[in-house]
Amino acid sequence: MKGVKFVNYKKKTVRDIDVKGKKVLLRCDFNIPMNGKTGEIADDKRISSALPTIHYLIEEGAAVIACSHMGRPKGEWKPELSLAPVARHLSALLKRPVEMARDVIGEDAKSKAAALKPGEVLLLENLRYHPEEEQNDPAFAKALADMADLFVSDSFGTVHRAHASTAGIAQYLPAVAGLLLEKELSVMGKALNAPHRPLVAILGGSKVSDKIGVINHLLDIADTVIIGGGMTYTFMKAMGQSIGKSLCEEDKLDYARDMISKARDKGTQLLIPLDNLAATEFSPDAVPIPVEGGMDDALMGLDIGQKTIALFSEAIRHAGTVIWNGPMGVFEFPQFAEGTRAIARAMAESNAITIVGGGDSAAAVEQLGFADRMTHISTGGGASLEFLEGLELPGIACLMDR
Ligand code: ADP
Ligand code: MG
């Protein structure tokens, strides 16, 4: 039987409790990209993603005290990292007023929170204006909690951090998941704990060292683990193949060998590229050269090749669940995007539950136009990776069990 570590993802959500008449402290992820020149919002996806939970709460008669961090003010009141533009935009999207507090736990926030009525929305200032936020300071967490009756966590991107607004606050208030977090937990939690099999995990991206815990955990629980992208070449070298100038982490060769023997011991199928697209230089106008097997000294592998695409696509076609993290090649250069595109297409066309995790992987799937054909694209970069490592995340563990 596959599977070792069991993490409980069955957590209460806003739908499991009565929110009527309650003041809800809602932790959102409004850490959005701002245009440095114009001071305007560069991408509002994270604001629009928060709407379902906010709508739900106000329709059910709660008052919403939203909060978030933005950027890295490092405990300083940097005006360019104020959430005021978020409040204005959120108000436009909600088509109702959103009040902006001038501080986080100060007099302005406290009096506005105290006056808030059911159906109304208040946004606190950037949580990280206080260094106590990232220090998970109990007094700061309690001050946030004192403004509300209930804590709702809807910022998946920060659940791997034990901060005051993501974990500490649950010491002082009943804590449940919002609708965004609910989806992450139900889709990803099921894929890890009780997947529709075969479970195929596809791992790529630049470095083995970023994904050590992920490869290790997925070898435990998956039926097939596929290696592509930059980490291919560390694995190829560990297997005794020549890799030319390809990306390689010499200090991870032993780890790669361990993973190859772990796959054998566990009976997990491990698939590594049979062929690659190589180039003589890492550049946007590098000419792709198809290479089977080992590579000569002048070449570096920048994408998977056609035979590999066929092999990986076949595994995807027979999968019950596919979890993908990490592009198959340097997809930022169009001539090396085909491997990533082909895998995205195979996933889009399969009947499997398809999950994409990781910042660059999510961006690649969006950019290549397959986003709406996946079951789930995880919204957290670091958080998705820690989730896939099977780690217990503090921002999830602190929520009430179902
Ligand atoms: P994610 O953010 O989805 O976890 P990573 O950050 O691990 O993904 O990896 C993404 C990066 O990996 C991309 O910028 C891509 O260009 C790079 N990459 C993929 N394949 C290769 C390769 N063969 N050589 C160098 N870089 C690669
Ligand atoms: Mg990345």
Coordinates of C-alpha atoms and ligand atoms in Angstrom, one line a residue:
M1 CA 0.0 0.0 0.0
K2 CA 1.3 3.4 -1.0
G3 CA 1.4 6.4 1.3
V4 CA 3.2 7.0 4.6
K5 CA 2.7 10.3 6.4
F6 CA -0.9 11.3 6.9
V7 CA -1.7 15.0 7.3
N8 CA -5.3 15.9 8.2
Y9 CA -6.7 18.3 5.6
K10 CA -10.4 17.9 6.8
K11 CA -10.9 21.3 8.2
K12 CA -14.0 23.3 9.0
T13 CA -14.9 26.0 6.6
V14 CA -17.1 29.0 6.6
R15 CA -19.9 26.7 5.4
D16 CA -19.7 24.6 8.5
I17 CA -20.4 27.3 11.1
D18 CA -22.9 30.1 11.7
V19 CA -21.4 33.4 10.7
K20 CA -24.5 35.5 11.1
G21 CA -24.0 38.6 13.2
K22 CA -20.3 37.8 13.7
K23 CA -17.3 40.0 13.0
V24 CA -14.9 37.9 10.9
L25 CA -11.2 38.6 10.7
L26 CA -10.5 37.4 7.1
R27 CA -6.8 36.7 6.2
C28 CA -6.6 37.3 2.5
D29 CA -3.6 37.2 0.1
F30 CA -3.6 40.8 -1.3
N31 CA 0.1 40.6 -1.9
I32 CA -0.4 41.8 -5.4
P33 CA 2.1 43.2 -7.9
M34 CA 2.0 47.0 -8.1
N35 CA 3.3 49.1 -11.0
G36 CA 6.2 50.9 -9.4
K37 CA 5.9 53.9 -11.8
T38 CA 2.2 54.6 -11.8
G39 CA 1.4 53.1 -8.3
E40 CA -1.4 51.2 -10.0
I41 CA -2.4 47.6 -9.5
A42 CA -0.5 45.5 -12.1
D43 CA -2.6 42.3 -11.7
D44 CA -5.8 42.0 -9.6
K45 CA -6.2 38.3 -9.7
R46 CA -5.6 37.8 -6.0
I47 CA -8.2 40.5 -5.2
S48 CA -10.8 39.0 -7.5
S49 CA -10.1 35.5 -6.1
A50 CA -11.1 36.8 -2.6
L51 CA -14.6 37.7 -3.8
P52 CA -16.4 34.4 -3.3
T53 CA -15.5 34.2 0.4
I54 CA -16.3 37.9 1.0
H55 CA -19.6 37.6 -0.9
Y56 CA -20.5 34.5 1.1
L57 CA -19.7 36.2 4.4
I58 CA -21.7 39.3 3.8
E59 CA -24.6 37.5 2.3
E60 CA -24.7 35.3 5.5
G61 CA -24.8 38.4 7.7
A62 CA -21.2 38.7 8.8
A63 CA -19.1 41.9 9.1
V64 CA -15.8 41.4 7.3
I65 CA -12.5 42.7 8.6
A66 CA -10.1 41.8 5.8
C67 CA -6.3 41.8 6.3
S68 CA -3.2 41.0 4.3
H69 CA 0.4 41.7 3.9
M70 CA 1.9 43.4 0.9
G71 CA 5.6 43.2 -0.1
R72 CA 8.4 43.3 2.5
P73 CA 8.1 46.5 4.5
K74 CA 10.2 44.8 7.2
G75 CA 8.3 46.5 10.0
E76 CA 8.4 50.0 8.5
W77 CA 5.5 52.1 7.5
K78 CA 6.4 52.4 3.8
P79 CA 3.5 54.3 2.1
E80 CA 4.2 52.6 -1.3
L81 CA 3.2 49.3 0.4
S82 CA -0.1 50.6 1.7
L83 CA -3.2 48.5 1.0
A84 CA -5.3 51.6 0.3
P85 CA -5.3 50.9 -3.5
V86 CA -6.5 47.4 -2.7
A87 CA -9.4 48.8 -0.7
R88 CA -10.5 51.0 -3.6
H89 CA -10.2 48.2 -6.1
L90 CA -12.0 45.7 -3.9
S91 CA -14.8 48.2 -3.4
A92 CA -15.2 48.5 -7.2
L93 CA -15.3 44.8 -7.6
L94 CA -17.7 44.2 -4.7
K95 CA -19.8 47.2 -5.8
R96 CA -20.1 48.4 -2.2
P97 CA -18.0 50.5 0.1
V98 CA -14.8 49.1 1.6
E99 CA -13.6 51.1 4.5
M100 CA -9.8 51.5 4.8
A101 CA -8.2 51.6 8.3
R102 CA -5.2 53.9 8.7
D103 CA -3.4 51.3 10.9
V104 CA -3.4 47.6 11.7
I105 CA -4.2 47.2 15.4
G106 CA -4.2 50.9 16.3
E107 CA -7.0 53.2 17.4
D108 CA -8.3 53.8 13.8
A109 CA -8.6 50.1 13.1
K110 CA -10.1 49.3 16.5
S111 CA -12.8 52.0 16.3
K112 CA -13.7 51.2 12.7
A113 CA -13.9 47.5 13.5
A114 CA -16.0 48.2 16.5
A115 CA -18.5 50.2 14.4
L116 CA -18.7 47.7 11.6
K117 CA -22.1 46.3 10.9
P118 CA -23.2 43.0 9.2
G119 CA -22.6 43.2 5.5
E120 CA -19.9 45.9 5.8
V121 CA -16.3 45.5 4.9
L122 CA -13.2 47.0 6.4
L123 CA -9.6 46.5 5.3
L124 CA -6.7 46.8 7.8
E125 CA -3.4 48.3 6.8
N126 CA -0.4 46.1 5.7
L127 CA 0.1 43.5 8.5
R128 CA 3.9 43.6 7.9
Y129 CA 4.1 47.2 8.9
H130 CA 4.4 45.5 12.3
P131 CA 7.5 43.3 12.7
E132 CA 5.4 41.3 15.3
E133 CA 3.4 39.8 12.4
E134 CA 6.2 37.7 11.0
Q135 CA 7.5 37.0 14.6
N136 CA 4.1 35.5 15.4
D137 CA 4.0 37.7 18.4
P138 CA 1.2 36.6 20.8
A139 CA 0.2 40.1 21.9
F140 CA -0.1 41.2 18.2
A141 CA -2.1 38.1 17.3
K142 CA -4.4 38.8 20.3
A143 CA -4.9 42.5 19.3
L144 CA -6.0 41.3 15.9
A145 CA -8.3 38.7 17.4
D146 CA -9.8 41.2 19.8
M147 CA -11.4 43.0 16.9
A148 CA -13.4 40.0 15.8
D149 CA -15.4 36.9 16.8
L150 CA -14.1 34.5 14.2
F151 CA -11.0 33.9 12.2
V152 CA -11.2 32.9 8.5
S153 CA -8.1 31.9 6.7
D154 CA -8.2 32.3 2.9
S155 CA -4.6 33.0 2.1
F156 CA -3.2 29.7 0.9
G157 CA 0.0 31.5 -0.2
T158 CA 1.0 32.1 3.4
V159 CA -0.3 28.9 5.2
H160 CA 3.3 27.5 5.4
R161 CA 4.3 30.5 7.5
A162 CA 3.6 30.6 11.3
H163 CA 2.8 34.3 11.4
A164 CA 0.4 36.1 13.8
S165 CA -2.3 36.5 11.1
T166 CA -1.9 33.0 9.6
A167 CA -1.5 30.8 12.7
G168 CA -1.0 32.6 16.0
I169 CA -4.5 34.2 15.9
A170 CA -6.1 30.8 16.1
Q171 CA -5.1 30.6 19.7
Y172 CA -7.6 33.4 20.5
L173 CA -10.5 32.8 18.0
P174 CA -12.4 29.9 16.5
A175 CA -10.6 29.4 13.1
V176 CA -12.0 28.0 9.9
A177 CA -11.0 28.0 6.2
G178 CA -12.5 30.3 3.5
L179 CA -13.7 29.1 0.2
L180 CA -10.3 29.5 -1.6
L181 CA -8.5 27.6 1.0
E182 CA -11.3 25.0 1.1
K183 CA -10.6 24.2 -2.6
E184 CA -6.9 23.9 -2.1
L185 CA -7.5 21.5 0.9
S186 CA -10.1 19.4 -0.8
V187 CA -8.4 19.0 -4.2
M188 CA -4.8 18.8 -3.1
G189 CA -5.6 17.0 0.2
K190 CA -7.5 14.3 -1.6
A191 CA -4.7 13.9 -4.2
L192 CA -2.2 13.3 -1.5
N193 CA -4.3 11.3 1.0
A194 CA -6.7 9.3 -1.1
P195 CA -5.9 9.9 -4.8
H196 CA -7.8 8.5 -7.7
R197 CA -5.0 6.1 -9.0
P198 CA -2.7 5.8 -10.7
L199 CA -1.2 8.9 -9.2
V200 CA 1.3 10.4 -11.6
A201 CA 3.6 13.2 -10.3
I202 CA 5.5 15.3 -12.8
L203 CA 8.4 17.2 -11.4
G204 CA 10.5 19.7 -13.3
G205 CA 11.8 23.2 -12.9
S206 CA 15.3 24.4 -12.4
K207 CA 16.8 22.7 -9.4
V208 CA 16.8 19.4 -7.6
S209 CA 17.7 21.2 -4.4
D210 CA 14.4 23.2 -4.4
K211 CA 12.4 20.0 -4.7
I212 CA 14.2 17.5 -2.5
G213 CA 11.3 17.1 0.0
V214 CA 8.8 17.0 -2.9
I215 CA 10.5 14.3 -4.8
N216 CA 11.0 12.3 -1.7
H217 CA 7.4 12.5 -0.6
L218 CA 5.9 11.9 -4.0
L219 CA 8.1 8.7 -4.4
D220 CA 6.3 7.5 -1.3
I221 CA 2.8 8.1 -2.5
A222 CA 2.7 8.2 -6.3
D223 CA 2.6 5.3 -8.7
T224 CA 4.7 7.1 -11.3
V225 CA 7.2 9.9 -10.8
I226 CA 8.3 11.8 -13.9
I227 CA 11.4 13.9 -13.8
G228 CA 11.9 16.7 -16.4
G229 CA 13.2 20.3 -16.7
G230 CA 16.6 21.4 -15.4
M231 CA 16.7 18.6 -12.7
T232 CA 16.8 16.0 -15.5
Y233 CA 20.5 16.4 -15.9
T234 CA 21.5 15.8 -12.3
F235 CA 19.5 12.5 -12.6
M236 CA 21.0 11.6 -16.0
K237 CA 24.5 12.2 -14.6
A238 CA 23.7 10.2 -11.5
M239 CA 22.8 7.3 -13.9
G240 CA 26.2 7.6 -15.6
Q241 CA 25.1 9.6 -18.7
S242 CA 27.1 12.5 -20.2
I243 CA 25.2 15.8 -19.9
G244 CA 27.6 18.4 -21.4
K245 CA 27.1 21.9 -20.0
S246 CA 23.6 21.2 -18.8
L247 CA 22.4 22.4 -15.4
C248 CA 23.7 20.0 -12.8
E249 CA 24.0 20.1 -9.0
E250 CA 27.1 18.0 -8.3
D251 CA 26.3 18.0 -4.6
K252 CA 22.9 16.4 -5.3
L253 CA 24.2 13.4 -7.3
D254 CA 24.1 11.1 -4.3
Y255 CA 20.6 12.3 -3.5
A256 CA 19.5 11.5 -7.0
R257 CA 21.0 8.0 -6.7
D258 CA 19.2 7.6 -3.4
M259 CA 15.9 8.6 -5.1
I260 CA 16.5 6.1 -7.9
S261 CA 17.0 3.3 -5.5
K262 CA 14.1 4.5 -3.4
A263 CA 11.9 4.2 -6.5
R264 CA 13.1 0.7 -7.0
D265 CA 12.5 -0.3 -3.4
K266 CA 9.0 1.3 -3.3
G267 CA 8.0 0.0 -6.7
T268 CA 7.4 3.5 -7.9
Q269 CA 7.9 3.9 -11.6
L270 CA 10.5 6.6 -12.2
L271 CA 10.6 8.1 -15.7
I272 CA 13.5 10.2 -16.9
P273 CA 13.9 11.9 -20.3
L274 CA 15.0 9.6 -23.2
D275 CA 15.9 12.6 -25.4
N276 CA 16.3 16.3 -25.0
L277 CA 16.4 19.5 -27.0
A278 CA 19.9 21.0 -26.4
A279 CA 21.7 24.2 -27.4
T280 CA 25.3 25.5 -27.4
E281 CA 24.3 28.5 -25.3
F282 CA 21.6 29.7 -22.9
S283 CA 20.1 32.5 -24.9
P284 CA 16.7 33.6 -26.3
D285 CA 17.9 32.9 -29.9
A286 CA 19.7 29.6 -29.1
V287 CA 19.1 27.0 -31.9
P288 CA 17.5 23.8 -30.6
I289 CA 19.4 20.6 -31.4
P290 CA 17.6 17.3 -30.7
V291 CA 19.8 14.8 -28.8
E292 CA 19.1 11.2 -27.8
G293 CA 20.6 9.9 -24.6
G294 CA 24.0 11.5 -23.5
M295 CA 25.1 14.9 -24.7
D296 CA 28.5 16.1 -25.9
D297 CA 30.5 18.7 -24.0
A298 CA 29.4 21.7 -26.1
L299 CA 25.7 21.2 -25.4
M300 CA 23.2 22.0 -22.6
G301 CA 19.8 20.5 -22.3
L302 CA 17.0 23.1 -22.4
D303 CA 13.8 21.1 -23.0
I304 CA 12.7 17.5 -23.2
G305 CA 12.6 15.8 -26.7
Q306 CA 9.8 14.2 -28.8
K307 CA 10.3 10.6 -27.6
T308 CA 10.1 11.9 -24.0
I309 CA 7.0 13.9 -24.7
A310 CA 5.4 10.7 -26.1
L311 CA 6.5 8.7 -23.0
F312 CA 5.3 11.2 -20.5
S313 CA 2.0 11.9 -22.3
E314 CA 1.2 8.2 -22.3
A315 CA 1.7 8.0 -18.5
I316 CA -0.6 11.1 -18.2
R317 CA -3.2 9.4 -20.4
H318 CA -3.5 6.5 -18.1
A319 CA -3.5 8.5 -14.9
G320 CA -6.3 8.9 -12.4
T321 CA -4.6 11.9 -10.8
V322 CA -1.8 14.1 -12.1
I323 CA 0.2 16.5 -9.9
W324 CA 2.6 18.7 -11.8
N325 CA 5.2 21.0 -10.4
G326 CA 8.0 22.5 -12.5
P327 CA 8.3 23.3 -16.2
M328 CA 9.8 20.7 -18.5
G329 CA 12.2 23.2 -20.1
V330 CA 13.1 26.8 -20.4
F331 CA 9.6 27.7 -21.5
E332 CA 10.4 31.4 -21.4
F333 CA 12.3 30.8 -24.7
P334 CA 9.5 29.8 -27.3
Q335 CA 11.8 27.3 -29.0
F336 CA 12.2 25.4 -25.7
A337 CA 8.5 25.7 -24.6
E338 CA 7.3 22.6 -26.5
G339 CA 7.9 20.1 -23.7
T340 CA 6.0 22.2 -21.2
R341 CA 3.2 22.9 -23.7
A342 CA 2.9 19.2 -24.6
I343 CA 2.6 18.1 -20.9
A344 CA 0.0 20.8 -20.3
R345 CA -1.9 19.7 -23.3
A346 CA -1.8 16.0 -22.3
M347 CA -3.1 17.0 -18.9
A348 CA -5.8 19.2 -20.3
E349 CA -6.9 16.4 -22.6
S350 CA -6.9 13.6 -19.9
N351 CA -9.8 12.6 -17.8
A352 CA -7.6 12.6 -14.7
I353 CA -7.8 15.0 -11.8
T354 CA -5.1 17.5 -12.8
I355 CA -3.3 19.7 -10.3
V356 CA -0.7 22.3 -11.1
G357 CA 1.4 23.7 -8.2
G358 CA 4.3 26.1 -8.1
G359 CA 4.7 29.8 -9.2
D360 CA 6.4 29.3 -12.5
S361 CA 4.4 26.2 -13.4
A362 CA 1.1 28.1 -12.8
A363 CA 2.4 31.0 -14.9
A364 CA 3.5 28.6 -17.7
V365 CA 0.0 27.0 -17.8
E366 CA -1.6 30.4 -17.9
Q367 CA 0.7 31.7 -20.6
L368 CA 0.3 28.6 -22.8
G369 CA -3.5 28.9 -22.5
F370 CA -4.4 25.6 -20.6
A371 CA -5.3 27.1 -17.3
D372 CA -9.1 26.7 -17.5
R373 CA -8.7 23.0 -18.5
M374 CA -7.0 21.9 -15.3
T375 CA -8.9 20.7 -12.2
H376 CA -6.9 23.0 -10.0
I377 CA -4.1 25.5 -10.2
S378 CA -2.7 26.0 -6.7
T379 CA -2.4 29.7 -5.8
G380 CA 0.6 29.4 -3.5
G381 CA 4.2 29.0 -4.7
G382 CA 6.1 28.1 -1.6
A383 CA 3.0 26.8 0.2
S384 CA 2.1 24.4 -2.7
L385 CA 5.6 22.9 -2.5
E386 CA 5.5 22.4 1.2
F387 CA 2.0 20.9 0.8
L388 CA 3.4 18.5 -1.8
E389 CA 6.2 17.6 0.6
G390 CA 3.5 16.2 2.9
L391 CA 4.4 18.7 5.6
E392 CA 2.0 19.8 8.2
L393 CA 1.5 23.6 7.5
P394 CA 0.9 25.8 10.5
G395 CA -1.8 27.9 8.8
I396 CA -3.8 24.7 8.1
A397 CA -3.0 22.7 11.3
C398 CA -4.4 25.6 13.4
L399 CA -7.9 25.4 11.9
M400 CA -10.7 23.5 13.5
D401 CA -11.0 19.9 12.4
R402 CA -14.2 18.8 10.7
Ligands
ADP1 P1 8.0 26.3 -9.9 O1 8.0 27.8 -9.7 O2 6.8 26.0 -10.7 O3 8.2 25.5 -8.7 P2 10.8 26.3 -10.6 O4 11.0 27.6 -10.0 O5 11.4 25.1 -9.9 O6 9.2 26.0 -10.9 O7 11.4 26.3 -12.1 C1 11.1 27.2 -13.1 C2 12.3 27.5 -14.0 O8 13.0 26.3 -14.4 C3 11.9 28.2 -15.2 O9 12.3 29.5 -15.2 C4 12.6 27.4 -16.4 O10 13.2 28.3 -17.3 C5 13.6 26.6 -15.6 N1 14.1 25.5 -16.3 C6 13.3 24.4 -16.8 N2 14.1 23.6 -17.5 C7 15.3 24.0 -17.5 C8 16.6 23.6 -18.1 N3 16.6 22.5 -18.8 N4 17.7 24.4 -17.8 C9 17.6 25.5 -17.1 N5 16.5 26.0 -16.6 C10 15.4 25.3 -16.7
MG2 MG 9.7 29.1 -9.2

